[in-house]
Amino acid sequence: MFRLNKLTDYGIVLMTSIAQHPELQNARDLSAASQLPLPTVSKLLKALSHVGLLVSHRGSKGGYSLSRRPNQISVAEIIDALEGPIGFTECSVAAGSCDLEPSCVVRRNSKVISLALLGALENLTLGDLMQPMELAGLKPRSNIVSSINLISGGVQ
Amino acid sequence: MFRLNKLTDYGIVLMTSIAQHPELQNARDLSAASQLPLPTVSKLLKALSHVGLLVSHRGSKGGYSLSRRPNQISVAEIIDALEGPIGFTECSVAAGSCDLEPSCVVRRNSKVISLALLGALENLTLGDLMQPMELAGLKPRSNIVSSINLISGGVQ
DNA sequence: TAGATACCGTACCAATTTAGTTCTGTATAT
DNA sequence: ATATACAGAACTAAATTGGTACGGTATCTA
Ligand code: FES
Ligand code: FES
C-alpha cells in the first residue's frame, strides 16, 4: 500500500497533540491522551527528539515540548524522522539502488514526482494539521498533469 | 519509507514500456527490454491484466497490450492494482482499522490529504510518463497549504 | 543528599510483508 | 500435433514493521 506506516501516523498524532497543549508533557500523559501503549509512545518521542523536532527535559517534572512553533515544523520532517526519506520510488531517491537505472524509462519522471511529493509535504505543517483542512477542487487537467491543493482554515 | 514498493515501480516501468511499443509484446521480450527477471515480469503482467489494465493473448504469438490508450490509464490505477488502495495513512483509507479513531486528532485531516494524493495520482497518466515531465515552481504558501504541480512536455 | 521521576540507548522478538520462484494447467497459432 | 505463452496457485527466504524490555543517566523535590 502506498501509505505511511502506522508508527509514523502515531508520531504525527503525538506531534499534533503536543502542539495543541504547549505545556511540557511526559510520555505517560501523551500515552493516556492518545490511547497508545506507553512503550510505543516512548520510542516515538525518543526518535522525534533525536532529530531535534522535540526538546526533552529529564527528571521529575520532565517531558517533551516542540522545538519550534507548529507552523515551522513540516510534516515532511516528521515523516523523514520516523521512516526515512520521502519519495515516489526507491530508485528516484537512493541513487545506485537499482540495477536497471541506466536503461529505465521512467527514472527521470519518477524523480520529478518525488520532488513534487516532497515539496507538498514540506509545505504542510503541524500548524495546518491542528485545524480543520479542506480540499480545494482539483484543477481540470490541461497540460498540468497533476495538482494537489489543500486549503486550511475552513472559511471556504 | 513513504515510497512505492519496488514491484510496483517495476509495474510502472513495464506499463510504460508497453505504451511505448504498441504492438503485442510477450513476457519474455518485456523481461529482456526491462532487465527484470522473467518470473517477476510474468507475475506483474498477470496482476495488471487481472484488473483489466492489460489485455492478454494466449498461445503462440501471444502477449500483452494496453486495454486503453496511454492517456486513459492513470498511475493511480496501476498502483492500486499492484499494492492496494492509495492513501496517506491506513486509518484514513480503511475505516475501522484503528482503535484510536474516535479520539484521533488528525484523522479528518489525514482523510483530506489522502484525497489530495489520490486526486493527483489519478490525474497522472501513462501518457504523461512516456514523455519528459517538468516540475512547476511550487506556489508560495498563503492559505494554500500544499500544492503539487507537474507539467509535462517540457516547452516550459 | 536521598529518592522518585522520567528520559536515553540499545537490544530484542514475533508477526507481517515483500520480493522472487516453481510448477501444473489451459488456450492459441502454425 | 506441437510448441508457444499466459493462468493460477502454492511456496520460500529475507526484510520490515510493530511492539517490548531493561539497565543507565539526568533532574527535580523533599
Ligand atoms: S525501476 Fe529502478 S531506476 Fe527505474
Ligand atoms: S491514528 Fe488511526 S485514526 Fe488517527
mmCIF file of C-alpha atoms (C1' of nucleotides) and ligand atoms in Angstrom:
data_model
loop_
_atom_site.group_PDB
_atom_site.id
_atom_site.type_symbol
_atom_site.label_atom_id
_atom_site.label_comp_id
_atom_site.label_asym_id
_atom_site.label_seq_id
_atom_site.Cartn_x
_atom_site.Cartn_y
_atom_site.Cartn_z
ATOM 1 C CA MET A 1 0.000 0.000 0.000
ATOM 2 C CA PHE A 2 1.209 3.483 -0.788
ATOM 3 C CA ARG A 3 0.817 4.745 2.761
ATOM 4 C CA LEU A 4 2.634 5.842 5.842
ATOM 5 C CA ASN A 5 3.486 3.222 8.424
ATOM 6 C CA LYS A 6 1.229 3.121 11.436
ATOM 7 C CA LEU A 7 4.048 4.220 13.688
ATOM 8 C CA THR A 8 4.616 7.293 11.576
ATOM 9 C CA ASP A 9 0.928 8.075 11.736
ATOM 10 C CA TYR A 10 1.089 7.739 15.502
ATOM 11 C CA GLY A 11 4.078 10.057 15.501
ATOM 12 C CA ILE A 12 2.058 12.676 13.659
ATOM 13 C CA VAL A 13 -0.776 12.239 16.135
ATOM 14 C CA LEU A 14 1.619 12.753 19.024
ATOM 15 C CA MET A 15 3.226 15.809 17.496
ATOM 16 C CA THR A 16 -0.164 17.335 16.840
ATOM 17 C CA SER A 17 -1.235 16.544 20.352
ATOM 18 C CA ILE A 18 1.855 18.228 21.757
ATOM 19 C CA ALA A 19 1.257 21.224 19.535
ATOM 20 C CA GLN A 20 -2.243 21.605 20.906
ATOM 21 C CA HIS A 21 -1.041 21.630 24.526
ATOM 22 C CA PRO A 22 2.018 23.873 24.672
ATOM 23 C CA GLU A 23 2.947 22.976 28.255
ATOM 24 C CA LEU A 24 5.519 20.279 28.872
ATOM 25 C CA GLN A 25 4.050 16.807 28.579
ATOM 26 C CA ASN A 26 5.571 13.494 29.559
ATOM 27 C CA ALA A 27 5.322 10.201 27.762
ATOM 28 C CA ARG A 28 2.781 8.797 30.180
ATOM 29 C CA ASP A 29 0.373 11.690 29.724
ATOM 30 C CA LEU A 30 0.702 11.505 25.969
ATOM 31 C CA SER A 31 0.122 7.785 26.066
ATOM 32 C CA ALA A 32 -3.079 8.287 28.016
ATOM 33 C CA ALA A 33 -4.276 11.117 25.790
ATOM 34 C CA SER A 34 -3.574 9.281 22.576
ATOM 35 C CA GLN A 35 -4.675 5.814 23.690
ATOM 36 C CA LEU A 36 -1.380 4.393 22.518
ATOM 37 C CA PRO A 37 0.749 1.979 24.582
ATOM 38 C CA LEU A 38 3.418 3.716 26.623
ATOM 39 C CA PRO A 39 6.462 1.855 25.241
ATOM 40 C CA THR A 40 5.457 2.762 21.727
ATOM 41 C CA VAL A 41 4.855 6.387 22.595
ATOM 42 C CA SER A 42 8.168 6.498 24.360
ATOM 43 C CA LYS A 43 10.006 5.100 21.387
ATOM 44 C CA LEU A 44 8.428 7.592 19.018
ATOM 45 C CA LEU A 45 9.140 10.578 21.242
ATOM 46 C CA LYS A 46 12.757 9.500 21.535
ATOM 47 C CA ALA A 47 13.112 9.345 17.775
ATOM 48 C CA LEU A 48 11.460 12.717 17.321
ATOM 49 C CA SER A 49 13.653 14.435 19.852
ATOM 50 C CA HIS A 50 16.681 12.688 18.431
ATOM 51 C CA VAL A 51 16.291 14.640 15.206
ATOM 52 C CA GLY A 52 15.551 17.873 17.036
ATOM 53 C CA LEU A 53 11.827 18.204 16.442
ATOM 54 C CA LEU A 54 11.136 17.817 20.147
ATOM 55 C CA VAL A 55 13.060 19.078 23.152
ATOM 56 C CA SER A 56 13.243 16.687 26.068
ATOM 57 C CA HIS A 57 13.540 17.519 29.748
ATOM 58 C CA ARG A 58 14.649 14.778 32.079
ATOM 59 C CA GLY A 59 13.920 14.151 35.688
ATOM 60 C CA SER A 60 10.892 14.760 37.776
ATOM 61 C CA LYS A 61 8.510 17.195 36.117
ATOM 62 C CA GLY A 62 10.235 16.434 32.842
ATOM 63 C CA GLY A 63 8.651 15.779 29.495
ATOM 64 C CA TYR A 64 8.690 16.922 25.903
ATOM 65 C CA SER A 65 7.865 20.109 24.037
ATOM 66 C CA LEU A 66 8.124 21.266 20.434
ATOM 67 C CA SER A 67 11.467 22.688 19.451
ATOM 68 C CA ARG A 68 9.806 25.203 17.121
ATOM 69 C CA ARG A 69 6.442 26.746 16.588
ATOM 70 C CA PRO A 70 3.897 24.413 14.968
ATOM 71 C CA ASN A 71 3.843 26.238 11.665
ATOM 72 C CA GLN A 72 7.611 25.910 11.470
ATOM 73 C CA ILE A 73 7.519 22.131 11.664
ATOM 74 C CA SER A 74 6.693 20.361 8.423
ATOM 75 C CA VAL A 75 5.019 17.019 8.063
ATOM 76 C CA ALA A 76 7.885 16.083 5.772
ATOM 77 C CA GLU A 77 10.311 16.379 8.656
ATOM 78 C CA ILE A 78 8.227 14.160 10.873
ATOM 79 C CA ILE A 79 7.941 11.513 8.207
ATOM 80 C CA ASP A 80 11.619 11.688 7.424
ATOM 81 C CA ALA A 81 12.463 11.241 11.096
ATOM 82 C CA LEU A 82 10.286 8.183 11.553
ATOM 83 C CA GLU A 83 10.567 6.318 8.305
ATOM 84 C CA GLY A 84 13.315 7.836 6.257
ATOM 85 C CA PRO A 85 13.463 9.840 3.062
ATOM 86 C CA ILE A 86 10.254 10.701 1.235
ATOM 87 C CA GLY A 87 9.998 9.774 -2.404
ATOM 88 C CA PHE A 88 7.795 8.250 -5.039
ATOM 89 C CA THR A 89 10.030 5.256 -5.676
ATOM 90 C CA GLU A 90 13.211 3.967 -4.145
ATOM 91 C CA CYS A 91 15.129 4.391 -7.385
ATOM 92 C CA SER A 92 14.309 8.059 -7.502
ATOM 93 C CA VAL A 93 15.643 8.685 -4.014
ATOM 94 C CA ALA A 94 18.594 6.392 -3.459
ATOM 95 C CA ALA A 95 20.833 6.640 -6.484
ATOM 96 C CA GLY A 96 22.529 3.367 -7.318
ATOM 97 C CA SER A 97 19.895 1.258 -5.597
ATOM 98 C CA CYS A 98 18.535 -0.169 -8.790
ATOM 99 C CA ASP A 99 20.176 -2.341 -11.408
ATOM 100 C CA LEU A 100 18.051 -1.024 -14.214
ATOM 101 C CA GLU A 101 18.830 2.611 -13.664
ATOM 102 C CA PRO A 102 20.800 3.100 -16.871
ATOM 103 C CA SER A 103 18.046 1.824 -19.102
ATOM 104 C CA CYS A 104 14.969 2.715 -17.047
ATOM 105 C CA VAL A 105 12.265 4.532 -18.991
ATOM 106 C CA VAL A 106 10.617 6.208 -16.028
ATOM 107 C CA ARG A 107 13.519 7.084 -13.799
ATOM 108 C CA ARG A 108 13.649 10.743 -14.736
ATOM 109 C CA ASN A 109 9.939 11.247 -14.299
ATOM 110 C CA SER A 110 9.926 9.372 -11.004
ATOM 111 C CA LYS A 111 12.416 11.880 -9.755
ATOM 112 C CA VAL A 112 10.135 14.736 -10.764
ATOM 113 C CA ILE A 113 7.192 13.150 -8.998
ATOM 114 C CA SER A 114 9.307 12.606 -5.901
ATOM 115 C CA LEU A 115 10.250 16.245 -5.806
ATOM 116 C CA ALA A 116 6.639 17.300 -6.160
ATOM 117 C CA LEU A 117 5.573 14.991 -3.365
ATOM 118 C CA LEU A 118 8.365 16.172 -1.127
ATOM 119 C CA GLY A 119 7.574 19.806 -1.864
ATOM 120 C CA ALA A 120 3.942 19.324 -0.936
ATOM 121 C CA LEU A 121 4.768 17.668 2.363
ATOM 122 C CA GLU A 122 7.372 20.278 3.205
ATOM 123 C CA ASN A 123 4.704 22.920 2.735
ATOM 124 C CA LEU A 124 2.332 21.161 5.063
ATOM 125 C CA THR A 125 2.955 21.913 8.738
ATOM 126 C CA LEU A 126 1.779 20.930 12.171
ATOM 127 C CA GLY A 127 0.066 24.280 12.294
ATOM 128 C CA ASP A 128 -2.108 23.153 9.404
ATOM 129 C CA LEU A 129 -2.895 19.814 10.985
ATOM 130 C CA MET A 130 -4.093 21.491 14.166
ATOM 131 C CA GLN A 131 -7.065 22.993 12.414
ATOM 132 C CA PRO A 132 -9.600 21.515 10.005
ATOM 133 C CA MET A 133 -8.335 21.446 6.444
ATOM 134 C CA GLU A 134 -10.323 21.434 3.249
ATOM 135 C CA LEU A 135 -9.693 20.070 -0.156
ATOM 136 C CA ALA A 136 -9.676 22.600 -2.953
ATOM 137 C CA GLY A 137 -11.184 21.467 -6.220
ATOM 138 C CA LEU A 138 -8.612 19.815 -8.408
ATOM 139 C CA LYS A 139 -7.933 21.829 -11.461
ATOM 140 C CA PRO A 140 -9.067 20.248 -14.697
ATOM 141 C CA ARG A 141 -6.026 18.818 -16.380
ATOM 142 C CA SER A 142 -4.681 20.785 -19.288
ATOM 143 C CA ASN A 143 -1.002 20.392 -19.619
ATOM 144 C CA ILE A 144 -0.957 20.465 -15.887
ATOM 145 C CA VAL A 145 -0.548 16.838 -15.169
ATOM 146 C CA SER A 146 -1.311 16.784 -11.572
ATOM 147 C CA SER A 147 -2.211 19.224 -8.916
ATOM 148 C CA ILE A 148 -2.832 18.881 -5.251
ATOM 149 C CA ASN A 149 -4.362 21.731 -3.362
ATOM 150 C CA LEU A 150 -5.236 21.773 0.255
ATOM 151 C CA ILE A 151 -6.766 24.755 1.953
ATOM 152 C CA SER A 152 -6.641 25.188 5.692
ATOM 153 C CA GLY A 153 -8.952 27.163 7.926
ATOM 154 C CA GLY A 154 -12.294 26.233 6.558
ATOM 155 C CA VAL A 155 -13.976 29.576 5.852
ATOM 156 C CA GLN A 156 -14.069 28.391 2.293
ATOM 157 C CA MET B 1 9.880 4.844 3.818
ATOM 158 C CA PHE B 2 6.996 6.673 2.211
ATOM 159 C CA ARG B 3 7.510 5.072 -1.177
ATOM 160 C CA LEU B 4 6.125 2.634 -3.650
ATOM 161 C CA ASN B 5 7.260 -0.947 -3.442
ATOM 162 C CA LYS B 6 9.881 -1.975 -5.910
ATOM 163 C CA LEU B 7 7.472 -4.328 -7.619
ATOM 164 C CA THR B 8 5.016 -1.500 -8.163
ATOM 165 C CA ASP B 9 7.780 0.597 -9.619
ATOM 166 C CA TYR B 10 8.635 -2.271 -11.941
ATOM 167 C CA GLY B 11 4.997 -2.499 -12.885
ATOM 168 C CA ILE B 12 5.015 1.152 -13.894
ATOM 169 C CA VAL B 13 8.170 0.582 -15.899
ATOM 170 C CA LEU B 14 6.548 -2.324 -17.718
ATOM 171 C CA MET B 15 3.361 -0.422 -18.433
ATOM 172 C CA THR B 16 5.340 2.498 -19.790
ATOM 173 C CA SER B 17 7.403 0.165 -21.874
ATOM 174 C CA ILE B 18 4.296 -1.415 -23.339
ATOM 175 C CA ALA B 19 2.838 2.010 -24.021
ATOM 176 C CA GLN B 20 5.902 2.967 -25.995
ATOM 177 C CA HIS B 21 5.675 -0.120 -28.222
ATOM 178 C CA PRO B 22 2.047 -0.520 -29.208
ATOM 179 C CA GLU B 23 2.491 -3.919 -30.843
ATOM 180 C CA LEU B 24 1.768 -7.059 -28.830
ATOM 181 C CA GLN B 25 4.639 -7.960 -26.537
ATOM 182 C CA ASN B 26 5.198 -11.126 -24.594
ATOM 183 C CA ALA B 27 6.629 -11.523 -21.126
ATOM 184 C CA ARG B 28 9.997 -12.692 -22.374
ATOM 185 C CA ASP B 29 10.517 -9.669 -24.600
ATOM 186 C CA LEU B 30 9.482 -7.330 -21.831
ATOM 187 C CA SER B 31 11.814 -9.069 -19.441
ATOM 188 C CA ALA B 32 14.709 -8.611 -21.835
ATOM 189 C CA ALA B 33 13.837 -4.984 -22.524
ATOM 190 C CA SER B 34 13.431 -4.059 -18.883
ATOM 191 C CA GLN B 35 16.280 -6.143 -17.498
ATOM 192 C CA LEU B 36 13.925 -7.685 -14.968
ATOM 193 C CA PRO B 37 13.780 -11.433 -14.258
ATOM 194 C CA LEU B 38 11.150 -13.237 -16.291
ATOM 195 C CA PRO B 39 9.155 -14.768 -13.392
ATOM 196 C CA THR B 40 8.793 -11.361 -11.822
ATOM 197 C CA VAL B 41 7.724 -9.746 -15.052
ATOM 198 C CA SER B 42 5.272 -12.534 -15.615
ATOM 199 C CA LYS B 43 3.736 -12.130 -12.200
ATOM 200 C CA LEU B 44 3.323 -8.400 -12.639
ATOM 201 C CA LEU B 45 1.756 -8.703 -16.066
ATOM 202 C CA LYS B 46 -0.702 -11.234 -14.722
ATOM 203 C CA ALA B 47 -1.763 -8.885 -11.962
ATOM 204 C CA LEU B 48 -2.119 -5.984 -14.356
ATOM 205 C CA SER B 49 -4.230 -7.896 -16.799
ATOM 206 C CA HIS B 50 -6.249 -9.319 -13.950
ATOM 207 C CA VAL B 51 -7.594 -5.841 -13.165
ATOM 208 C CA GLY B 52 -8.140 -5.047 -16.805
ATOM 209 C CA LEU B 53 -5.304 -2.635 -17.473
ATOM 210 C CA LEU B 54 -3.724 -5.077 -19.896
ATOM 211 C CA VAL B 55 -5.285 -7.431 -22.406
ATOM 212 C CA SER B 56 -3.611 -10.793 -22.709
ATOM 213 C CA HIS B 57 -3.438 -13.083 -25.726
ATOM 214 C CA ARG B 58 -2.518 -16.678 -25.151
ATOM 215 C CA GLY B 59 -0.738 -19.165 -27.291
ATOM 216 C CA SER B 60 1.977 -18.779 -29.834
ATOM 217 C CA LYS B 61 2.409 -15.171 -30.947
ATOM 218 C CA GLY B 62 0.585 -14.164 -27.807
ATOM 219 C CA GLY B 63 1.469 -11.406 -25.413
ATOM 220 C CA TYR B 64 0.071 -8.323 -23.755
ATOM 221 C CA SER B 65 -1.196 -4.957 -24.880
ATOM 222 C CA LEU B 66 -2.786 -1.972 -23.158
ATOM 223 C CA SER B 67 -6.530 -2.154 -22.734
ATOM 224 C CA ARG B 68 -6.868 1.605 -23.237
ATOM 225 C CA ARG B 69 -4.877 4.450 -24.690
ATOM 226 C CA PRO B 70 -1.960 5.558 -22.514
ATOM 227 C CA ASN B 71 -3.515 8.846 -21.526
ATOM 228 C CA GLN B 72 -6.593 6.974 -20.342
ATOM 229 C CA ILE B 73 -4.628 4.883 -17.860
ATOM 230 C CA SER B 74 -3.785 6.595 -14.607
ATOM 231 C CA VAL B 75 -0.837 5.882 -12.405
ATOM 232 C CA ALA B 76 -3.300 5.583 -9.548
ATOM 233 C CA GLU B 77 -4.865 2.552 -11.216
ATOM 234 C CA ILE B 78 -1.528 0.847 -11.650
ATOM 235 C CA ILE B 79 -0.592 1.433 -8.039
ATOM 236 C CA ASP B 80 -3.943 0.272 -6.828
ATOM 237 C CA ALA B 81 -3.635 -2.912 -8.847
ATOM 238 C CA LEU B 82 -0.206 -3.809 -7.514
ATOM 239 C CA GLU B 83 -0.253 -2.693 -3.926
ATOM 240 C CA GLY B 84 -3.782 -1.783 -2.964
ATOM 241 C CA PRO B 85 -5.578 1.429 -2.136
ATOM 242 C CA ILE B 86 -3.699 4.720 -2.188
ATOM 243 C CA GLY B 87 -3.831 6.877 0.889
ATOM 244 C CA PHE B 88 -1.819 8.962 3.269
ATOM 245 C CA THR B 89 -2.375 6.726 6.270
ATOM 246 C CA GLU B 90 -4.098 3.427 6.825
ATOM 247 C CA CYS B 91 -6.654 4.965 9.167
ATOM 248 C CA SER B 92 -7.770 7.405 6.522
ATOM 249 C CA VAL B 93 -8.439 4.666 3.999
ATOM 250 C CA ALA B 94 -9.665 1.610 5.875
ATOM 251 C CA ALA B 95 -12.356 2.757 8.272
ATOM 252 C CA GLY B 96 -12.375 0.782 11.469
ATOM 253 C CA SER B 97 -8.761 -0.272 11.170
ATOM 254 C CA CYS B 98 -7.598 1.853 14.058
ATOM 255 C CA ASP B 99 -8.509 1.714 17.732
ATOM 256 C CA LEU B 100 -7.958 5.404 18.274
ATOM 257 C CA GLU B 101 -10.282 6.558 15.548
ATOM 258 C CA PRO B 102 -12.893 8.092 17.844
ATOM 259 C CA SER B 103 -10.416 10.307 19.652
ATOM 260 C CA CYS B 104 -7.813 10.862 16.946
ATOM 261 C CA VAL B 105 -6.829 14.478 16.412
ATOM 262 C CA VAL B 106 -5.606 14.113 12.847
ATOM 263 C CA ARG B 107 -7.998 11.637 11.352
ATOM 264 C CA ARG B 108 -10.093 14.153 9.497
ATOM 265 C CA ASN B 109 -7.110 15.927 8.021
ATOM 266 C CA SER B 110 -5.459 12.657 7.068
ATOM 267 C CA LYS B 111 -8.509 11.917 5.012
ATOM 268 C CA VAL B 112 -8.200 15.240 3.217
ATOM 269 C CA ILE B 113 -4.555 14.608 2.459
ATOM 270 C CA SER B 114 -5.386 11.143 1.175
ATOM 271 C CA LEU B 115 -7.939 12.547 -1.212
ATOM 272 C CA ALA B 116 -5.482 15.113 -2.487
ATOM 273 C CA LEU B 117 -2.837 12.473 -3.042
ATOM 274 C CA LEU B 118 -5.273 10.193 -4.779
ATOM 275 C CA GLY B 119 -6.529 13.014 -6.963
ATOM 276 C CA ALA B 120 -3.031 13.877 -8.064
ATOM 277 C CA LEU B 121 -2.197 10.302 -9.000
ATOM 278 C CA GLU B 122 -5.480 9.853 -10.808
ATOM 279 C CA ASN B 123 -4.617 12.856 -12.920
ATOM 280 C CA LEU B 124 -1.242 11.466 -13.801
ATOM 281 C CA THR B 125 -1.320 9.035 -16.713
ATOM 282 C CA LEU B 126 0.903 6.701 -18.647
ATOM 283 C CA GLY B 127 0.756 9.238 -21.430
ATOM 284 C CA ASP B 128 2.496 11.695 -19.142
ATOM 285 C CA LEU B 129 5.138 9.209 -18.091
ATOM 286 C CA MET B 130 6.029 8.471 -21.703
ATOM 287 C CA GLN B 131 7.452 11.940 -22.206
ATOM 288 C CA PRO B 132 9.763 14.061 -20.067
ATOM 289 C CA MET B 133 7.936 15.867 -17.313
ATOM 290 C CA GLU B 134 8.939 19.041 -15.530
ATOM 291 C CA LEU B 135 8.308 20.366 -12.112
ATOM 292 C CA ALA B 136 6.435 23.641 -11.958
ATOM 293 C CA GLY B 137 7.532 26.031 -9.260
ATOM 294 C CA LEU B 138 5.664 25.413 -6.060
ATOM 295 C CA LYS B 139 3.415 28.286 -5.216
ATOM 296 C CA PRO B 140 4.412 30.255 -2.162
ATOM 297 C CA ARG B 141 2.179 29.177 0.687
ATOM 298 C CA SER B 142 -0.541 31.592 1.611
ATOM 299 C CA ASN B 143 -3.528 29.816 2.958
ATOM 300 C CA ILE B 144 -2.774 27.239 0.372
ATOM 301 C CA VAL B 145 -1.186 24.621 2.460
ATOM 302 C CA SER B 146 0.296 22.461 -0.138
ATOM 303 C CA SER B 147 0.423 22.347 -3.828
ATOM 304 C CA ILE B 148 1.934 19.915 -6.234
ATOM 305 C CA ASN B 149 2.218 20.845 -9.841
ATOM 306 C CA LEU B 150 3.736 18.781 -12.530
ATOM 307 C CA ILE B 151 3.938 19.960 -16.091
ATOM 308 C CA SER B 152 4.511 17.589 -18.933
ATOM 309 C CA GLY B 153 6.015 18.280 -22.319
ATOM 310 C CA GLY B 154 8.859 20.492 -21.339
ATOM 311 C CA VAL B 155 8.424 23.604 -23.507
ATOM 312 C CA GLN B 156 8.114 25.452 -20.252
ATOM 313 C "C1'" DT C 1 21.615 14.439 49.870
ATOM 314 C "C1'" DA C 2 18.295 10.634 49.209
ATOM 315 C "C1'" DG C 3 14.801 9.181 46.388
ATOM 316 C "C1'" DA C 4 11.451 9.332 42.943
ATOM 317 C "C1'" DT C 5 10.620 10.648 38.350
ATOM 318 C "C1'" DA C 6 11.225 10.450 33.546
ATOM 319 C "C1'" DC C 7 14.084 10.396 29.578
ATOM 320 C "C1'" DC C 8 18.243 7.595 26.979
ATOM 321 C "C1'" DG C 9 20.031 3.875 24.463
ATOM 322 C "C1'" DT C 10 20.096 -0.448 22.951
ATOM 323 C "C1'" DA C 11 18.856 -4.813 22.201
ATOM 324 C "C1'" DC C 12 15.372 -7.962 21.403
ATOM 325 C "C1'" DC C 13 11.236 -10.502 19.487
ATOM 326 C "C1'" DA C 14 7.022 -12.075 16.806
ATOM 327 C "C1'" DA C 15 4.265 -11.207 13.006
ATOM 328 C "C1'" DT C 16 3.730 -9.455 8.707
ATOM 329 C "C1'" DT C 17 5.049 -8.075 4.219
ATOM 330 C "C1'" DT C 18 7.990 -8.167 0.251
ATOM 331 C "C1'" DA C 19 10.451 -9.973 -3.438
ATOM 332 C "C1'" DG C 20 11.049 -13.665 -6.032
ATOM 333 C "C1'" DT C 21 10.461 -18.726 -7.578
ATOM 334 C "C1'" DT C 22 8.248 -23.005 -9.098
ATOM 335 C "C1'" DC C 23 5.005 -25.928 -11.153
ATOM 336 C "C1'" DT C 24 0.857 -27.623 -13.210
ATOM 337 C "C1'" DG C 25 -2.793 -26.341 -16.320
ATOM 338 C "C1'" DT C 26 -5.024 -24.178 -20.464
ATOM 339 C "C1'" DA C 27 -5.652 -21.568 -24.702
ATOM 340 C "C1'" DT C 28 -3.892 -20.484 -29.370
ATOM 341 C "C1'" DA C 29 -1.182 -20.185 -33.748
ATOM 342 C "C1'" DT C 30 1.137 -22.840 -37.165
ATOM 343 C "C1'" DA D 1 0.181 -32.358 -33.158
ATOM 344 C "C1'" DT D 2 3.163 -29.354 -31.093
ATOM 345 C "C1'" DA D 3 5.483 -25.538 -29.478
ATOM 346 C "C1'" DT D 4 4.343 -21.208 -27.515
ATOM 347 C "C1'" DA D 5 2.804 -18.298 -23.954
ATOM 348 C "C1'" DC D 6 -0.473 -16.936 -20.480
ATOM 349 C "C1'" DA D 7 -3.325 -18.535 -15.852
ATOM 350 C "C1'" DG D 8 -3.240 -19.530 -11.308
ATOM 351 C "C1'" DA D 9 -1.826 -21.140 -7.149
ATOM 352 C "C1'" DA D 10 1.478 -22.500 -3.786
ATOM 353 C "C1'" DC D 11 5.784 -21.780 -1.720
ATOM 354 C "C1'" DT D 12 10.180 -19.705 0.209
ATOM 355 C "C1'" DA D 13 13.717 -16.565 2.197
ATOM 356 C "C1'" DA D 14 14.717 -12.142 3.561
ATOM 357 C "C1'" DA D 15 13.483 -7.724 5.132
ATOM 358 C "C1'" DT D 16 10.493 -4.740 7.531
ATOM 359 C "C1'" DT D 17 7.209 -3.476 10.991
ATOM 360 C "C1'" DG D 18 5.141 -3.053 15.262
ATOM 361 C "C1'" DG D 19 5.894 -3.635 19.815
ATOM 362 C "C1'" DT D 20 8.583 -4.866 24.240
ATOM 363 C "C1'" DA D 21 12.273 -4.945 27.872
ATOM 364 C "C1'" DC D 22 15.820 -3.238 30.664
ATOM 365 C "C1'" DG D 23 19.874 -1.142 32.699
ATOM 366 C "C1'" DG D 24 21.625 3.704 32.703
ATOM 367 C "C1'" DT D 25 21.517 8.762 33.475
ATOM 368 C "C1'" DA D 26 19.838 13.364 34.397
ATOM 369 C "C1'" DT D 27 16.873 16.344 37.227
ATOM 370 C "C1'" DC D 28 13.526 17.872 40.496
ATOM 371 C "C1'" DT D 29 11.829 17.771 45.233
ATOM 372 C "C1'" DA D 30 11.798 16.933 49.956
HETATM 373 S S1 FES E 1 12.977 0.902 -11.753
HETATM 374 FE FE1 FES E 1 14.837 1.450 -10.742
HETATM 375 S S2 FES E 1 15.525 3.132 -11.921
HETATM 376 FE FE2 FES E 1 13.585 2.695 -12.798
HETATM 377 S S1 FES E 2 -4.066 7.174 14.139
HETATM 378 FE FE1 FES E 2 -5.689 5.874 13.477
HETATM 379 S S2 FES E 2 -7.351 7.234 13.282
HETATM 380 FE FE2 FES E 2 -5.691 8.560 13.761
#
